[in-house]
Amino acid sequence: MDLSTGQPRPVSRHWRVTGWLLAAVWLFFLNVPLATALHQPAPWRRLVGVAALVAFSVGYVLLFQWARKLRQSLLPIPVGRARAGLLLLFAVGLASMPGTGGDWLATLVYVAAAAVFLLPLGESLAVVVLCAVTPVLTSELVAGWEAEHGIVFAVLLASFAMFGVSQLAQRNSELRAAQQEIGRLAVAEERARAARDLHDILGHSLTVVAIKAELAGRLLDVDRERAAAEIAEVEALARTALADVRQTVGAYREVSLAAELAGARSALAAAGIAADVSTEVPELPQQWDQLFGWAVREGVTNVVRHSGARCCVIRVRPDRVEVSDDGRGPSTPDPSGHGLVGLRERARRLDAAVTVGKRPEGDGFLLRVHAPEDAR
């Protein structure tokens, strides 16, 4: 499947040629009725016999390829059209009788095989039985025709073989459908992951940019130097956010706990929220350092955006990180928002737990990410 379009990849030329050969190679067994037609003394019988057999061969191959193409495209075979095609195929085979005599019964092998490939199981079984008993019945009804037990055996053998082919084709179709669904889900998951990453990156950065820009606007008439400094930080944050987006698109976005703690101090200060941040960062494995960094980023973003807090506390330990505030509490930020969903998914990859709720001390919001027991 082509993930860029969500459509099945075209079948290669090699497999198209193989499909035609698979249908045509079995026509070799029409050599007996063809030889009979060619040895007819009457020219019109030769012409009718050869023309009918050629038309029968072409019709059989086209019918087989039509059904095969539908199966490859994961489309159902229209039963009505399949029945009409089989009736027409049988009629053309029957029309060869003036030139082939009793050898026209060889065409029933192909009618039975096509029925197995085209029709539902019950109908195909009925067609196979009719094709198998026809040679026996005609030997009793038509003078001079001998019982064609070889045709009966060929009908049964070809039908059994085609049943195996049809089951294989069905399983291949189901496998292709499953592969397409997996591919579609992979594309959807990748899009959702990219959306969460962009939310986590830009949500934090743009929140801080908005706060600093608002602060600079208030300071413009009061303290131009500080306002200029805030504007310079806004420019730096915007450039950093742009670089982060480029890194995310390039699939090598990395977050570090130390950098996020430093960014948290700056963001909280710009929002006028007192920051109580751990000064020492423990040595952590890279995956835990990144996870704790994402937790700090998401927690501080929610504090700045939603809490109305006066103080934010960030504590980092070897087995956990906590971001808490004294604001309006856990009902303000949406626990099902993109940021928390992305954080939970990152934590799940490491079997870590994310806790969101009210602080034990009273009012306020607490976000905690902690490692499982066996990782401590």
Coordinates of C-alpha atoms in Angstrom, one line a residue:
M1 CA 0.0 0.0 0.0
D2 CA 1.2 3.5 -0.8
L3 CA 1.1 5.4 2.5
S4 CA 1.2 8.8 0.8
T5 CA -2.1 8.1 -1.1
G6 CA -3.7 5.4 1.1
Q7 CA -4.3 3.4 -2.1
P8 CA -3.0 -0.1 -3.0
R9 CA 0.2 -0.1 -5.0
P10 CA -0.3 -1.1 -8.7
V11 CA 0.3 -4.7 -9.5
S12 CA 3.7 -5.1 -11.2
R13 CA 4.0 -6.0 -14.9
H14 CA 5.6 -9.3 -13.9
W15 CA 2.5 -10.4 -11.9
R16 CA 0.1 -9.2 -14.6
V17 CA 1.9 -11.4 -17.1
T18 CA 2.0 -14.3 -14.7
G19 CA -1.8 -13.9 -14.2
W20 CA -2.4 -14.2 -18.0
L21 CA -0.2 -17.2 -18.2
L22 CA -1.9 -18.9 -15.3
A23 CA -5.2 -18.6 -17.0
A24 CA -4.0 -19.5 -20.5
V25 CA -1.7 -22.4 -19.8
W26 CA -4.7 -24.7 -18.9
L27 CA -6.2 -24.2 -22.3
F28 CA -3.7 -26.8 -23.5
F29 CA -6.2 -29.4 -22.6
L30 CA -8.5 -28.2 -25.4
N31 CA -6.2 -29.8 -27.8
V32 CA -8.4 -32.9 -28.2
P33 CA -11.6 -31.0 -29.3
L34 CA -9.4 -28.7 -31.4
A35 CA -7.8 -31.6 -33.2
T36 CA -11.3 -33.1 -33.8
A37 CA -12.5 -29.8 -35.4
L38 CA -9.4 -29.5 -37.6
H39 CA -10.0 -33.0 -39.0
Q40 CA -13.6 -32.5 -39.9
P41 CA -14.2 -33.2 -43.6
A42 CA -16.9 -30.5 -44.0
P43 CA -15.3 -27.0 -44.1
W44 CA -18.2 -25.4 -42.3
R45 CA -17.8 -27.8 -39.4
R46 CA -14.1 -27.0 -39.2
L47 CA -14.8 -23.3 -39.2
V48 CA -17.6 -23.5 -36.6
G49 CA -15.5 -25.8 -34.3
V50 CA -12.3 -23.8 -34.5
A51 CA -14.1 -20.4 -34.1
A52 CA -16.1 -21.6 -31.2
L53 CA -13.1 -23.0 -29.4
V54 CA -11.1 -19.8 -30.0
A55 CA -14.0 -17.7 -28.7
F56 CA -14.4 -20.1 -25.7
S57 CA -10.6 -19.8 -24.9
V58 CA -10.7 -16.0 -25.1
G59 CA -13.9 -15.8 -23.0
Y60 CA -12.5 -18.1 -20.3
V61 CA -9.2 -16.1 -20.0
L62 CA -11.1 -12.7 -19.9
L63 CA -13.6 -14.0 -17.3
F64 CA -10.8 -15.3 -15.1
Q65 CA -8.8 -12.1 -15.4
W66 CA -11.9 -10.0 -14.6
A67 CA -12.5 -11.9 -11.4
R68 CA -8.8 -11.9 -10.5
K69 CA -8.6 -8.1 -10.9
L70 CA -11.6 -7.6 -8.7
R71 CA -10.0 -9.8 -6.0
Q72 CA -6.8 -7.9 -6.2
S73 CA -8.7 -4.7 -5.8
L74 CA -10.4 -6.1 -2.8
L75 CA -13.8 -5.8 -4.5
P76 CA -16.6 -8.4 -4.4
I77 CA -17.4 -10.3 -7.6
P78 CA -20.9 -9.4 -8.8
V79 CA -22.8 -12.7 -8.7
G80 CA -25.2 -11.7 -11.5
R81 CA -22.5 -10.9 -13.9
A82 CA -20.6 -14.0 -12.9
R83 CA -23.7 -16.1 -13.7
A84 CA -24.2 -14.4 -17.0
G85 CA -20.5 -15.0 -17.9
L86 CA -20.7 -18.6 -17.1
L87 CA -23.9 -19.2 -19.1
L88 CA -22.3 -17.4 -22.1
L89 CA -19.1 -19.5 -21.7
F90 CA -21.2 -22.7 -21.6
A91 CA -23.2 -21.6 -24.6
V92 CA -20.0 -21.0 -26.7
G93 CA -18.7 -24.4 -25.7
L94 CA -21.9 -26.0 -26.7
A95 CA -21.8 -24.1 -30.0
S96 CA -18.6 -25.9 -30.9
M97 CA -20.4 -29.3 -31.0
P98 CA -20.9 -29.3 -34.8
G99 CA -17.1 -29.3 -35.2
T100 CA -16.0 -31.2 -32.1
G101 CA -18.7 -33.8 -31.7
G102 CA -18.7 -35.4 -28.2
D103 CA -15.3 -33.8 -27.5
W104 CA -17.0 -30.5 -26.7
L105 CA -17.5 -32.0 -23.2
A106 CA -13.9 -31.0 -22.5
T107 CA -15.2 -27.4 -22.2
L108 CA -17.2 -28.4 -19.1
V109 CA -13.9 -28.7 -17.2
Y110 CA -13.3 -24.9 -17.7
V111 CA -16.9 -24.1 -16.9
A112 CA -16.7 -26.0 -13.6
A113 CA -13.4 -24.4 -12.7
A114 CA -14.6 -20.9 -13.5
A115 CA -17.7 -21.5 -11.4
V116 CA -15.6 -22.4 -8.4
F117 CA -13.6 -19.2 -8.8
L118 CA -16.6 -16.9 -9.5
L119 CA -19.6 -18.1 -7.6
P120 CA -20.5 -18.6 -3.9
L121 CA -19.8 -22.1 -2.6
G122 CA -23.3 -23.5 -2.8
E123 CA -23.9 -22.4 -6.4
S124 CA -20.4 -23.4 -7.5
L125 CA -20.9 -26.9 -6.1
A126 CA -24.2 -27.2 -8.0
V127 CA -22.4 -26.2 -11.3
V128 CA -19.6 -28.7 -10.6
V129 CA -22.1 -31.6 -10.1
L130 CA -24.0 -30.7 -13.3
C131 CA -20.7 -30.6 -15.3
A132 CA -19.7 -33.9 -13.8
V133 CA -22.9 -35.8 -14.6
T134 CA -23.4 -34.3 -18.0
P135 CA -20.9 -36.6 -19.8
V136 CA -22.6 -39.6 -18.2
L137 CA -26.1 -38.5 -19.2
T138 CA -25.1 -37.6 -22.7
S139 CA -23.6 -41.0 -23.3
E140 CA -27.0 -42.5 -22.4
L141 CA -29.0 -40.0 -24.5
V142 CA -26.9 -39.6 -27.6
A143 CA -26.3 -42.6 -29.8
G144 CA -22.7 -43.2 -30.6
W145 CA -21.3 -41.2 -27.7
E146 CA -19.4 -43.2 -25.1
A147 CA -19.3 -42.4 -21.4
E148 CA -16.5 -39.9 -20.9
H149 CA -15.2 -40.9 -17.4
G150 CA -12.0 -39.1 -18.1
I151 CA -14.0 -35.8 -18.4
V152 CA -15.8 -36.5 -15.1
F153 CA -12.5 -37.0 -13.4
A154 CA -11.0 -33.9 -15.0
V155 CA -14.0 -31.8 -13.9
L156 CA -13.7 -33.0 -10.3
L157 CA -9.9 -32.6 -10.3
A158 CA -10.0 -29.1 -11.9
S159 CA -12.7 -27.9 -9.5
F160 CA -10.8 -29.1 -6.5
A161 CA -7.6 -27.4 -7.7
M162 CA -9.5 -24.2 -8.5
F163 CA -11.1 -24.3 -5.0
G164 CA -7.5 -24.2 -3.6
V165 CA -6.6 -21.3 -5.9
S166 CA -9.8 -19.4 -4.9
Q167 CA -9.1 -19.9 -1.2
L168 CA -5.5 -18.7 -1.7
A169 CA -6.8 -15.7 -3.6
Q170 CA -9.3 -14.9 -0.8
R171 CA -6.7 -15.2 1.9
N172 CA -4.4 -12.9 -0.2
S173 CA -7.2 -10.4 -0.5
E174 CA -7.8 -10.5 3.2
L175 CA -4.1 -10.1 3.9
R176 CA -3.9 -7.1 1.5
A177 CA -7.0 -5.6 3.2
A178 CA -5.4 -6.0 6.6
Q179 CA -2.1 -4.5 5.3
Q180 CA -4.0 -1.5 4.0
E181 CA -5.8 -1.1 7.3
I182 CA -2.5 -1.3 9.2
G183 CA -1.0 1.2 6.8
R184 CA -4.0 3.6 7.2
L185 CA -3.8 3.3 11.0
A186 CA -0.1 3.9 10.9
V187 CA -0.6 7.1 8.9
A188 CA -3.3 8.2 11.3
E189 CA -1.2 7.5 14.3
E190 CA 1.8 9.3 12.8
R191 CA -0.4 12.3 12.1
A192 CA -1.7 12.3 15.7
R193 CA 1.8 12.0 17.1
A194 CA 3.0 14.9 14.9
A195 CA 0.0 16.9 16.1
R196 CA 0.7 16.2 19.7
D197 CA 4.4 17.0 19.3
L198 CA 3.6 20.3 17.7
H199 CA 1.1 21.1 20.4
D200 CA 3.6 20.3 23.1
I201 CA 6.3 22.4 21.5
L202 CA 4.4 25.4 20.2
G203 CA 1.8 25.5 23.0
H204 CA 4.5 26.1 25.6
S205 CA 6.6 28.5 23.4
L206 CA 3.7 30.6 22.1
T207 CA 2.2 30.8 25.6
V208 CA 5.5 32.3 26.9
V209 CA 5.7 34.5 23.8
A210 CA 2.2 35.9 24.4
I211 CA 2.9 36.6 28.1
K212 CA 6.2 38.3 27.4
A213 CA 4.7 40.4 24.6
E214 CA 1.9 41.5 26.9
L215 CA 4.4 42.3 29.6
A216 CA 6.6 44.3 27.2
G217 CA 3.5 46.3 26.1
R218 CA 2.7 47.2 29.7
L219 CA 6.4 48.2 30.3
L220 CA 6.7 50.2 27.2
D221 CA 5.7 53.5 28.8
V222 CA 7.2 52.6 32.2
D223 CA 10.6 50.9 31.7
R224 CA 11.7 51.0 28.0
E225 CA 14.9 49.1 28.8
R226 CA 13.1 46.2 30.4
A227 CA 10.5 46.3 27.6
A228 CA 13.3 46.0 25.0
A229 CA 14.8 43.1 26.9
E230 CA 11.4 41.3 27.0
I231 CA 11.0 41.9 23.2
A232 CA 14.5 40.5 22.6
E233 CA 13.4 37.4 24.6
V234 CA 10.3 37.1 22.5
E235 CA 12.4 37.2 19.4
A236 CA 14.7 34.5 20.8
L237 CA 11.7 32.3 21.9
A238 CA 10.2 32.6 18.4
R239 CA 13.4 31.5 16.8
T240 CA 13.7 28.6 19.2
A241 CA 10.1 27.6 18.5
L242 CA 10.8 27.7 14.7
A243 CA 13.9 25.5 15.2
D244 CA 11.9 23.1 17.4
V245 CA 9.2 22.8 14.6
R246 CA 11.9 22.1 12.0
Q247 CA 13.5 19.5 14.3
T248 CA 10.1 17.9 14.9
V249 CA 9.4 17.7 11.1
G250 CA 12.9 16.2 10.8
A251 CA 12.0 13.6 13.4
Y252 CA 14.9 14.3 15.7
R253 CA 13.3 16.5 18.3
E254 CA 15.0 16.1 21.7
V255 CA 14.0 17.5 25.1
S256 CA 16.2 17.7 28.1
L257 CA 15.2 18.1 31.7
A258 CA 17.8 20.8 32.4
A259 CA 16.7 22.9 29.5
E260 CA 13.1 22.6 30.4
L261 CA 13.8 23.7 34.0
A262 CA 15.6 26.7 32.8
G263 CA 12.7 27.5 30.4
A264 CA 10.2 27.0 33.2
R265 CA 11.9 29.6 35.4
S266 CA 11.8 32.1 32.5
A267 CA 8.1 31.4 31.7
L268 CA 6.9 31.6 35.3
A269 CA 8.8 34.8 35.9
A270 CA 7.3 36.4 32.8
A271 CA 3.8 35.3 34.0
G272 CA 4.4 36.8 37.4
I273 CA 4.3 33.4 39.2
A274 CA 6.9 32.7 41.9
A275 CA 9.0 29.7 40.9
D276 CA 10.3 27.2 43.4
V277 CA 12.4 24.9 41.2
S278 CA 14.8 22.2 42.1
T279 CA 18.4 23.5 41.7
E280 CA 20.0 20.1 41.3
V281 CA 19.1 17.7 38.5
P282 CA 19.9 14.1 39.2
E283 CA 21.7 12.0 36.6
L284 CA 19.1 10.1 34.7
P285 CA 19.0 7.8 31.7
Q286 CA 18.3 9.6 28.5
Q287 CA 14.8 8.3 28.0
W288 CA 13.8 9.3 31.6
D289 CA 15.5 12.7 31.2
Q290 CA 13.4 13.4 28.1
L291 CA 10.2 12.1 29.7
F292 CA 10.7 14.3 32.8
G293 CA 11.5 17.2 30.6
W294 CA 8.2 16.8 28.7
A295 CA 6.4 16.6 32.1
V296 CA 8.0 19.9 33.2
R297 CA 7.0 21.5 29.9
E298 CA 3.4 20.4 30.0
G299 CA 3.0 21.1 33.7
V300 CA 4.4 24.7 33.5
T301 CA 2.4 25.4 30.3
N302 CA -0.8 24.4 32.2
V303 CA 0.2 26.5 35.2
V304 CA 0.8 29.6 33.1
R305 CA -2.3 29.2 30.9
H306 CA -5.0 28.0 33.3
S307 CA -4.1 28.1 37.0
G308 CA -4.2 31.7 38.1
A309 CA -1.5 30.6 40.6
R310 CA 0.9 32.7 42.6
C311 CA 3.5 30.0 43.1
C312 CA 4.6 27.0 41.2
V313 CA 6.8 24.2 42.7
I314 CA 8.8 21.8 40.6
R315 CA 10.5 18.9 42.3
V316 CA 12.8 16.4 40.5
R317 CA 13.9 13.1 42.1
P318 CA 15.6 10.1 40.5
D319 CA 12.2 8.3 40.3
R320 CA 9.8 11.1 39.7
V321 CA 9.1 14.7 38.7
E322 CA 6.3 16.8 40.2
V323 CA 4.8 20.2 39.1
S324 CA 2.3 21.8 41.5
D325 CA 0.7 25.2 42.0
D326 CA -1.6 27.0 44.4
G327 CA -4.1 28.0 41.8
R328 CA -7.7 27.0 41.1
G329 CA -7.1 23.3 41.1
P330 CA -7.3 20.3 38.7
S331 CA -10.7 21.2 37.2
T332 CA -9.3 24.0 35.1
P333 CA -6.9 22.2 32.7
D334 CA -8.5 19.5 30.6
P335 CA -7.0 16.1 31.6
S336 CA -7.9 14.8 28.1
G337 CA -6.2 17.6 26.3
H338 CA -3.5 17.0 23.6
G339 CA -0.6 17.8 26.0
L340 CA -1.6 15.3 28.7
V341 CA -2.5 12.7 26.1
G342 CA 0.9 13.0 24.5
L343 CA 2.6 12.9 27.9
R344 CA 0.7 9.8 28.9
E345 CA 1.6 8.1 25.7
R346 CA 5.3 8.9 26.2
A347 CA 5.1 7.6 29.8
R348 CA 3.4 4.4 28.7
R349 CA 6.3 3.5 26.5
L350 CA 8.5 3.4 29.6
D351 CA 5.8 1.9 31.9
A352 CA 5.7 5.1 33.9
A353 CA 2.6 6.5 35.5
V354 CA 1.1 10.0 35.1
T355 CA -0.9 11.4 38.0
V356 CA -3.1 14.5 37.6
G357 CA -5.2 15.9 40.4
K358 CA -5.6 18.0 43.5
R359 CA -2.5 18.7 45.7
P360 CA -2.5 16.9 49.0
E361 CA -1.9 20.2 50.8
G362 CA -5.2 21.6 49.6
D363 CA -6.2 23.8 46.7
G364 CA -4.1 23.7 43.6
F365 CA -3.0 21.4 40.8
L366 CA -0.5 18.5 40.8
L367 CA 1.1 16.8 37.9
R368 CA 3.3 13.9 38.7
V369 CA 5.2 11.4 36.5
H370 CA 6.9 8.6 38.3
A371 CA 8.9 5.5 37.3
P372 CA 7.7 1.9 38.0
E373 CA 9.2 0.1 40.9
D374 CA 11.6 -2.0 38.8
A375 CA 13.1 1.0 37.1
R376 CA 13.9 2.8 40.3

